[in-house]
mmCIF file of C-alpha atoms and ligand atoms in Angstrom:
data_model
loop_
_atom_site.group_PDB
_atom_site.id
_atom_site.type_symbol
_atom_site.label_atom_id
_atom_site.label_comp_id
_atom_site.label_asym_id
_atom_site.label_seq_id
_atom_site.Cartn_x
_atom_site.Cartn_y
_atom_site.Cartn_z
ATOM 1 C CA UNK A 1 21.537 67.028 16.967
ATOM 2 C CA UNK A 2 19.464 68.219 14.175
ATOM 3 C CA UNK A 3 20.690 71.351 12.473
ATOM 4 C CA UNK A 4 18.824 74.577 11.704
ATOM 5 C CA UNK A 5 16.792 75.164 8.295
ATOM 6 C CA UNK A 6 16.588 78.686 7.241
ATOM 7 C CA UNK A 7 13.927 79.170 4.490
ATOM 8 C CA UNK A 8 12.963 82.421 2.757
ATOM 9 C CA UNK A 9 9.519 81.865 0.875
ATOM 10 C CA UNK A 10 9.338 85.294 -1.173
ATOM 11 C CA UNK A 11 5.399 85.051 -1.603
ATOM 12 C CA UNK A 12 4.358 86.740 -4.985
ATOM 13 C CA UNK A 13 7.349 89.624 -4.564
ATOM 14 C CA UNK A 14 10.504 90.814 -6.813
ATOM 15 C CA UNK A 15 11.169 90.785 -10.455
ATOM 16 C CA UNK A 16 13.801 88.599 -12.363
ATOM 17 C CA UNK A 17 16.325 91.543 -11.894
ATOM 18 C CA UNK A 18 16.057 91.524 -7.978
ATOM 19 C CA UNK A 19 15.808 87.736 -7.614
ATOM 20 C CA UNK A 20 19.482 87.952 -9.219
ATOM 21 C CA UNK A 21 20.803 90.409 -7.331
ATOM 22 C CA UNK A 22 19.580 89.065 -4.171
ATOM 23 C CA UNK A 23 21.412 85.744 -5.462
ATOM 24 C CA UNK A 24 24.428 88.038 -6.155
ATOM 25 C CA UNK A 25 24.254 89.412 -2.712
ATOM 26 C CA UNK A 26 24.301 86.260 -0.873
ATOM 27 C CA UNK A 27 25.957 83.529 -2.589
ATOM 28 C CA UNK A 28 29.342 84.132 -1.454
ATOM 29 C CA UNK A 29 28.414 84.945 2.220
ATOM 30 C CA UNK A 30 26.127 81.937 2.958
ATOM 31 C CA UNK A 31 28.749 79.934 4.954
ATOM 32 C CA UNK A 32 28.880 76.041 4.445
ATOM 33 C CA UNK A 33 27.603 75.100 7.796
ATOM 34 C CA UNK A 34 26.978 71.653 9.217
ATOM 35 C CA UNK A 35 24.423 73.494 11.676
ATOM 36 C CA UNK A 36 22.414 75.535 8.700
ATOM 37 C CA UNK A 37 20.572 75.009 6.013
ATOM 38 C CA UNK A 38 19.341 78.044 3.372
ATOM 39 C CA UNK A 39 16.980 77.581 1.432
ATOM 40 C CA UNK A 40 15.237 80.194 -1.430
ATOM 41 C CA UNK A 41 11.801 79.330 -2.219
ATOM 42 C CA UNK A 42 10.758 81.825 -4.846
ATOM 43 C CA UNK A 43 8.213 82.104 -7.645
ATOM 44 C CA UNK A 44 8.442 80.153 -10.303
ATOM 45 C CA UNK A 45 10.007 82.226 -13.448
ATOM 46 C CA UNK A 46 13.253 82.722 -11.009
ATOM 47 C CA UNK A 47 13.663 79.179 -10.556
ATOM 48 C CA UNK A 48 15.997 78.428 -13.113
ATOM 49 C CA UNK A 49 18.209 81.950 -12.814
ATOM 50 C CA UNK A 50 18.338 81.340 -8.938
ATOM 51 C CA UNK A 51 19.501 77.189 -9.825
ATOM 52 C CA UNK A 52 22.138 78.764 -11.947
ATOM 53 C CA UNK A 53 23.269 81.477 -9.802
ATOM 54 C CA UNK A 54 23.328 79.182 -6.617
ATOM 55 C CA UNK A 55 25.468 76.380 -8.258
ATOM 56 C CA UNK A 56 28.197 75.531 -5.771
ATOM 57 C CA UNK A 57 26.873 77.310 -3.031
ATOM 58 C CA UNK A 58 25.194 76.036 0.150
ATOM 59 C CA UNK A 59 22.056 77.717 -0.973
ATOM 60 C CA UNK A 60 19.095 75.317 -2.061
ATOM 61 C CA UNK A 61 16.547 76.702 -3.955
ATOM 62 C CA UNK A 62 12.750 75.566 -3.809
ATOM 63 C CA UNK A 63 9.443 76.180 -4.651
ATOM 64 C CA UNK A 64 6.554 77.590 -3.025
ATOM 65 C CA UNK A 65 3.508 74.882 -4.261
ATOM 66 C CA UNK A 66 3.203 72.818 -7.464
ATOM 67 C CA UNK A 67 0.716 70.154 -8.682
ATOM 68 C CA UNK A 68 0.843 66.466 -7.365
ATOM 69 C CA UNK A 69 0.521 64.719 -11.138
ATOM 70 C CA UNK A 70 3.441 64.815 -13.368
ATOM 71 C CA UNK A 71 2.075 65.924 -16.204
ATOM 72 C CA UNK A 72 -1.507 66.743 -17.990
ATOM 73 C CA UNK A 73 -4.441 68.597 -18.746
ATOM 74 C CA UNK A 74 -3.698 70.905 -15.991
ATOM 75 C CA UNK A 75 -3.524 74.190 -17.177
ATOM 76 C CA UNK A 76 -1.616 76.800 -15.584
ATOM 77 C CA UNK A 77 0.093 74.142 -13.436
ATOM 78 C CA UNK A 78 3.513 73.406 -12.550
ATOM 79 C CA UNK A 79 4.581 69.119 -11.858
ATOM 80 C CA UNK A 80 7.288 67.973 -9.699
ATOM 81 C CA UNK A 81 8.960 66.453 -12.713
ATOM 82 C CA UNK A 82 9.405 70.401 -13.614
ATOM 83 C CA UNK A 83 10.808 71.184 -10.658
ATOM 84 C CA UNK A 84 13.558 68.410 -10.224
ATOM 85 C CA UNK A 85 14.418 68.738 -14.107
ATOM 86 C CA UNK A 86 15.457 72.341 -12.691
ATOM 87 C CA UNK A 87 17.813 71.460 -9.798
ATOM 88 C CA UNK A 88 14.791 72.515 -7.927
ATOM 89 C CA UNK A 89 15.844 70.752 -4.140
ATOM 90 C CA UNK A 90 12.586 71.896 -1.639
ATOM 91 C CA UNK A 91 8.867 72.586 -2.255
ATOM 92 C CA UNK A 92 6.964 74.493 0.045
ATOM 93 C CA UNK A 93 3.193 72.340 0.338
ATOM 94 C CA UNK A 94 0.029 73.886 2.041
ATOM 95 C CA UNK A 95 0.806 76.994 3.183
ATOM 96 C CA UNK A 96 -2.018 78.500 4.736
ATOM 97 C CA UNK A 97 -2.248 81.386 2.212
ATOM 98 C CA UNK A 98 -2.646 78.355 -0.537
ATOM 99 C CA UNK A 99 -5.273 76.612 1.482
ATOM 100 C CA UNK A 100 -7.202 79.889 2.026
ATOM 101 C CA UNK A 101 -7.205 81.370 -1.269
ATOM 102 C CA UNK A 102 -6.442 78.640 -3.659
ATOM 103 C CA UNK A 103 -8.687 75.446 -2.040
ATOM 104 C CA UNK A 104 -5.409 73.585 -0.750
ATOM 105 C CA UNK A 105 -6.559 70.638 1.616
ATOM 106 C CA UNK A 106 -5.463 68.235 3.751
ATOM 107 C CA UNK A 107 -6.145 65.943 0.694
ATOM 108 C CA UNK A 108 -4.069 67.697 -1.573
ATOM 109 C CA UNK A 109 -1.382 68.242 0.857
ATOM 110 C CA UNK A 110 -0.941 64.846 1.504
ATOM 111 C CA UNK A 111 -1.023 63.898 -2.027
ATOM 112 C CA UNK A 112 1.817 66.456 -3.216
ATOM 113 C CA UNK A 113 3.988 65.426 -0.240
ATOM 114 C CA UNK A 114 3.646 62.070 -1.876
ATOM 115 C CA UNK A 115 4.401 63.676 -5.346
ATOM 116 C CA UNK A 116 7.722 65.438 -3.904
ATOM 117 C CA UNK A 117 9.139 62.271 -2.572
ATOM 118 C CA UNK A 118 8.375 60.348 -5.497
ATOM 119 C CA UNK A 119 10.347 62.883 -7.459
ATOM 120 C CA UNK A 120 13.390 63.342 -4.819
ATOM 121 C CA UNK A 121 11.865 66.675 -3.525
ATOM 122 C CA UNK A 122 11.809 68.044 0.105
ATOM 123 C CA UNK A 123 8.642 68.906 1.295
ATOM 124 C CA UNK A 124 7.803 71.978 3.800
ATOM 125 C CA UNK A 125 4.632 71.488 5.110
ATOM 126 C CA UNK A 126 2.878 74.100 6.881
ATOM 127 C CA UNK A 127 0.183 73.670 9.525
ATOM 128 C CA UNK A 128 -1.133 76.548 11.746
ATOM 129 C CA UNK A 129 -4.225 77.450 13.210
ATOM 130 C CA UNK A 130 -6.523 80.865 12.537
ATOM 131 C CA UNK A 131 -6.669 83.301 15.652
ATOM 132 C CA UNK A 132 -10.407 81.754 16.425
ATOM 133 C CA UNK A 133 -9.168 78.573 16.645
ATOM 134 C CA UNK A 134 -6.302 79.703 18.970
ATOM 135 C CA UNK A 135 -8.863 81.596 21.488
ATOM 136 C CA UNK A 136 -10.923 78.384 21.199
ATOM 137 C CA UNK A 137 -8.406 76.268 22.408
ATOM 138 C CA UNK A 138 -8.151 74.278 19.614
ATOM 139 C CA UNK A 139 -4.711 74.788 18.129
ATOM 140 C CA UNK A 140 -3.024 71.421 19.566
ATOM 141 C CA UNK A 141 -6.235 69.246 18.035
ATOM 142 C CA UNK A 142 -6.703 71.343 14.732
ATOM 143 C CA UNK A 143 -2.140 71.047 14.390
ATOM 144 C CA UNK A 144 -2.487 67.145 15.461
ATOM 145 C CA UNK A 145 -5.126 66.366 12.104
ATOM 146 C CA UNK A 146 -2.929 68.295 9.955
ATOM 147 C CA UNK A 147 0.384 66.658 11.132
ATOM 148 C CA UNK A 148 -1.330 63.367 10.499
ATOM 149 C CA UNK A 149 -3.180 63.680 7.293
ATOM 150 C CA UNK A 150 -0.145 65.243 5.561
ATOM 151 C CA UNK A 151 1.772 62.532 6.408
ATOM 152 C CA UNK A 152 -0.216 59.409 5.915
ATOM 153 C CA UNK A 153 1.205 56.647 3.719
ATOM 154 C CA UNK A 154 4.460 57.921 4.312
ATOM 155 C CA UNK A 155 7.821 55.399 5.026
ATOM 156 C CA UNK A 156 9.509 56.259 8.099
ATOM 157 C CA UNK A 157 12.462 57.360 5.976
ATOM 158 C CA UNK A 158 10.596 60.146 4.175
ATOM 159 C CA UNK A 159 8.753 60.999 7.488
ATOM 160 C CA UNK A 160 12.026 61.782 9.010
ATOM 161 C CA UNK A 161 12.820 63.685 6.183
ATOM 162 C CA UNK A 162 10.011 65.952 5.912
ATOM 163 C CA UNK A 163 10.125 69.603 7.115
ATOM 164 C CA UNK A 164 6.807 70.763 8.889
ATOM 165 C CA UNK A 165 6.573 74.587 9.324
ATOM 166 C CA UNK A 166 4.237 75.745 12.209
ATOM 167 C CA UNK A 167 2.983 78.866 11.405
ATOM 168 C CA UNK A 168 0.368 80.268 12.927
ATOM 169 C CA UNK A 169 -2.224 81.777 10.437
ATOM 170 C CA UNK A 170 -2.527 85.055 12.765
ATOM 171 C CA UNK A 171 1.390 85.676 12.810
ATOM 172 C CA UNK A 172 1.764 85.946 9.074
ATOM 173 C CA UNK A 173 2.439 89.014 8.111
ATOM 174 C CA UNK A 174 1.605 90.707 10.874
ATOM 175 C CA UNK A 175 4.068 91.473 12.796
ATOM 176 C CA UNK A 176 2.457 89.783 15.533
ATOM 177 C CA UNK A 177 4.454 86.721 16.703
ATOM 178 C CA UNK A 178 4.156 83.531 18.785
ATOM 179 C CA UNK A 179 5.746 83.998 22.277
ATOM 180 C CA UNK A 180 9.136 81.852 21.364
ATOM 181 C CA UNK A 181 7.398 79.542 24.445
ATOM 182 C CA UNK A 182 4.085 79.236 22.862
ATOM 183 C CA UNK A 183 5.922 78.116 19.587
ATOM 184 C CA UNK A 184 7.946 75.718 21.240
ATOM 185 C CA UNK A 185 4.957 74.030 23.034
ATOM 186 C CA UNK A 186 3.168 73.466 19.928
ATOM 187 C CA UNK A 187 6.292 72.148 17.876
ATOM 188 C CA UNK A 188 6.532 69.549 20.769
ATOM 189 C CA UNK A 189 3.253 68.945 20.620
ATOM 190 C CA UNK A 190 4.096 68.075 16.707
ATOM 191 C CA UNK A 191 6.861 66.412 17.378
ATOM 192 C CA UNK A 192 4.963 64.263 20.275
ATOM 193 C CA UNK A 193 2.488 63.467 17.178
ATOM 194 C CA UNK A 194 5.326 62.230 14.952
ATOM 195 C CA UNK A 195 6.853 59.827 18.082
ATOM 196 C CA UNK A 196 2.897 58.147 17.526
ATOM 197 C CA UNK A 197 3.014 57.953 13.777
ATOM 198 C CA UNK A 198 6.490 56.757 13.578
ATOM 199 C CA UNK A 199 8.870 55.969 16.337
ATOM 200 C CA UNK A 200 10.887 58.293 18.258
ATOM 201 C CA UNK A 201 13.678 57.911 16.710
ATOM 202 C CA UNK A 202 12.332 59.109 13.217
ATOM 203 C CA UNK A 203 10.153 62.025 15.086
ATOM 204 C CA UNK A 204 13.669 63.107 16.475
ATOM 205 C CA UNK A 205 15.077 63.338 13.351
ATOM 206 C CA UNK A 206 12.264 65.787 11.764
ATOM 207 C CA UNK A 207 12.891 69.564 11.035
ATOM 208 C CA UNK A 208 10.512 71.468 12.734
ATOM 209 C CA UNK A 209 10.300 75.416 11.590
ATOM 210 C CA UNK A 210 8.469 78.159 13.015
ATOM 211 C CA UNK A 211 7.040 80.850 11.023
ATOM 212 C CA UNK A 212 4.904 84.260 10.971
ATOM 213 C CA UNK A 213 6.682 87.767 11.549
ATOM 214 C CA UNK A 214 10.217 85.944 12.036
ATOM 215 C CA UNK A 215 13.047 88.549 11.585
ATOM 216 C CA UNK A 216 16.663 89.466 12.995
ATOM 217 C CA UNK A 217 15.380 91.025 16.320
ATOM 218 C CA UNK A 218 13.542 87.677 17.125
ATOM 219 C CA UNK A 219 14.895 84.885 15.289
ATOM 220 C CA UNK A 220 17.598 83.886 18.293
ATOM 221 C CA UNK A 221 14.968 83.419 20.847
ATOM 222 C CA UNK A 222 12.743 81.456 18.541
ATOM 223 C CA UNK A 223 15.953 79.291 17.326
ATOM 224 C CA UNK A 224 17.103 78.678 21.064
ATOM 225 C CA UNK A 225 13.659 76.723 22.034
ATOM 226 C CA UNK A 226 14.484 72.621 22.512
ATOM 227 C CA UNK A 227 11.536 71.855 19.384
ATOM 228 C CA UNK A 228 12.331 74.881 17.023
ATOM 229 C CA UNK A 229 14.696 73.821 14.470
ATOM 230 C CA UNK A 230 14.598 76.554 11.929
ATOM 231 C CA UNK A 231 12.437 79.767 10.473
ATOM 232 C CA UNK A 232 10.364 79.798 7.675
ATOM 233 C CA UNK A 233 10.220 83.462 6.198
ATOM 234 C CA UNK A 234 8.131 86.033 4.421
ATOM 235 C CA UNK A 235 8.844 89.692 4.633
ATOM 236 C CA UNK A 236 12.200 89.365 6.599
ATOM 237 C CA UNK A 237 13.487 87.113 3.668
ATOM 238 C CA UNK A 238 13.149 89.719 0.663
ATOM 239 C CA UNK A 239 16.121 92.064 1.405
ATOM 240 C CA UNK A 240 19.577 89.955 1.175
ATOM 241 C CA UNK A 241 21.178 91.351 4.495
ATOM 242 C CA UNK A 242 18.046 90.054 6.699
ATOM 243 C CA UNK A 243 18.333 86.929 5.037
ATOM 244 C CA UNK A 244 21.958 86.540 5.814
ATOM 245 C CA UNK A 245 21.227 87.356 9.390
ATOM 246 C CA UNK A 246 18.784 84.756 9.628
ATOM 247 C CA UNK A 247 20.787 82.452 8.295
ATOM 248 C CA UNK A 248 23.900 83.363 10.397
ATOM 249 C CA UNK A 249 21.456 83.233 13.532
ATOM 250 C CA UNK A 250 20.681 79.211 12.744
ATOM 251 C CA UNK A 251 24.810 78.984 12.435
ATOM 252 C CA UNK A 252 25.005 79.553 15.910
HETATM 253 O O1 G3H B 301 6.016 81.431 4.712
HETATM 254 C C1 G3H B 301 6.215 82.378 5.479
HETATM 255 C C2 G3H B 301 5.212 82.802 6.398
HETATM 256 O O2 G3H B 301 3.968 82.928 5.813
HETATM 257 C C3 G3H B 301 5.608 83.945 7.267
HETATM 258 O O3 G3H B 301 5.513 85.185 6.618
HETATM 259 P P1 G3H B 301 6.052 86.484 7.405
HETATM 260 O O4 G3H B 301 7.449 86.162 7.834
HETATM 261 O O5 G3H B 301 5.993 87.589 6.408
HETATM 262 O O6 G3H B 301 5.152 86.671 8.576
#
């Protein structure tokens, strides 16, 4: 039976001062459940408050990207070795918004997946397809090559201990989101794409998250599907009271 992985990826939002009293706000209500896992991935100057803040708690912290070398000539960047030397647990790699805006590929994807495992990180990958590949019936396909080029080279151990997040590119932020059946059928479709890399006892094993507009109202639905195993969220992950109830929702 896997368990439910809640994870809040905060995007470029908050200051120091509200990363800490979100921590404040949560910390002690975040029940130690064998059926959920919370996770904060946040922006890089709260890292080491929220590490501090979450000690003892069932709360992980990650990341939301970082570079795949461990150190360099890479200005502006931030390694793995950074991250882990923090208490850093998760890293969230190729989100869509990176591979739109900041030339994230498939490439690069699969080479920082390699980088978190090497330095006893989680990965999250995202995959998801735009809305003009979804009306061109090309979701499964354009999913399938993502699945498989983020994970190539991988052992069987750290494919079943990956976390992929579907999220389709047109329910990010939009308050649009994926019929809880049309999420399912791609995450199976992911998962049937893992039982061809691996086995199917390793693709059984893998976290699958859905994510785009995911909040309170919705998240049961989406949770109760036989291939969603947790949310990955944006906007309903800022304020500490949604991000309980998400949380509490993957208890159940
Ligand atoms: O990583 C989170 C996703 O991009 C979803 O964002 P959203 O919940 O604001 O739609």
């Amino acid at each position: 039976m896997r368990k439910n992985v809640i994870a809040a990826n905060w995007k470029m939002n908050k200051v120091l001062s509200e990363a800490n009293q979100f921590a404040d706000a949560v910390v002690d209500k975040v029940p130690a459940d064998d059926n959920v896992e919370a996770i904060v991935c946040a922006p890089f100057p709260f890292l080491p408050a929220l590490v501090e803040k979450t000690k003892g708690s069932p709360i992980k912290i990650g990341a939301q990207n970082m570079h795949f070398e461990e150190n360099g000539a890479f200005t502006g960047e931030v390694s793995p070795v950074m991250l882990r030397d923090l208490g850093v647990t998760h890293v969230v790699i190729g989100h869509s918004e990176r591979r739109a805006y900041f030339a994230e590929t498939d490439e690069t994807v699969n080479k920082k997946t390699h980088a978190a495992f090497n330095h006893v990180l989680t990965p999250i990958i995202c995959v998801g397809e735009t809305l003009e590949q979804r009306e061109a019936n090309e979701t499964k396909d354009h999913i399938e090559n993502q699945v498989r080029k983020a994970l190539e080279g991988l052992t069987d151990e750290q494919t079943a201990s990956v976390i992929i997040a579907y999220e389709p590119i047109w329910a990010i932020g939009t308050g649009k989101t994926a019929s809880s059946e049309d999420a399912n059928e791609v995450c199976t479709h992911i998962r049937s794409v893992l039982k061809e890399i691996t086995s199917e006892d390793v693709a059984e094993k893998v976290i699958i998250q859905y994510g785009g507009s995911v909040k309170p109202a919705n998240v049961d639905e989406l949770l109760a599907q036989s291939d969603i195993d947790g949310a990955l969220v944006g906007g309903a992950s800022l304020e500490a009271e949604s991000f309980f109830k998400l949380v509490e929702a993957g208890t159940k």
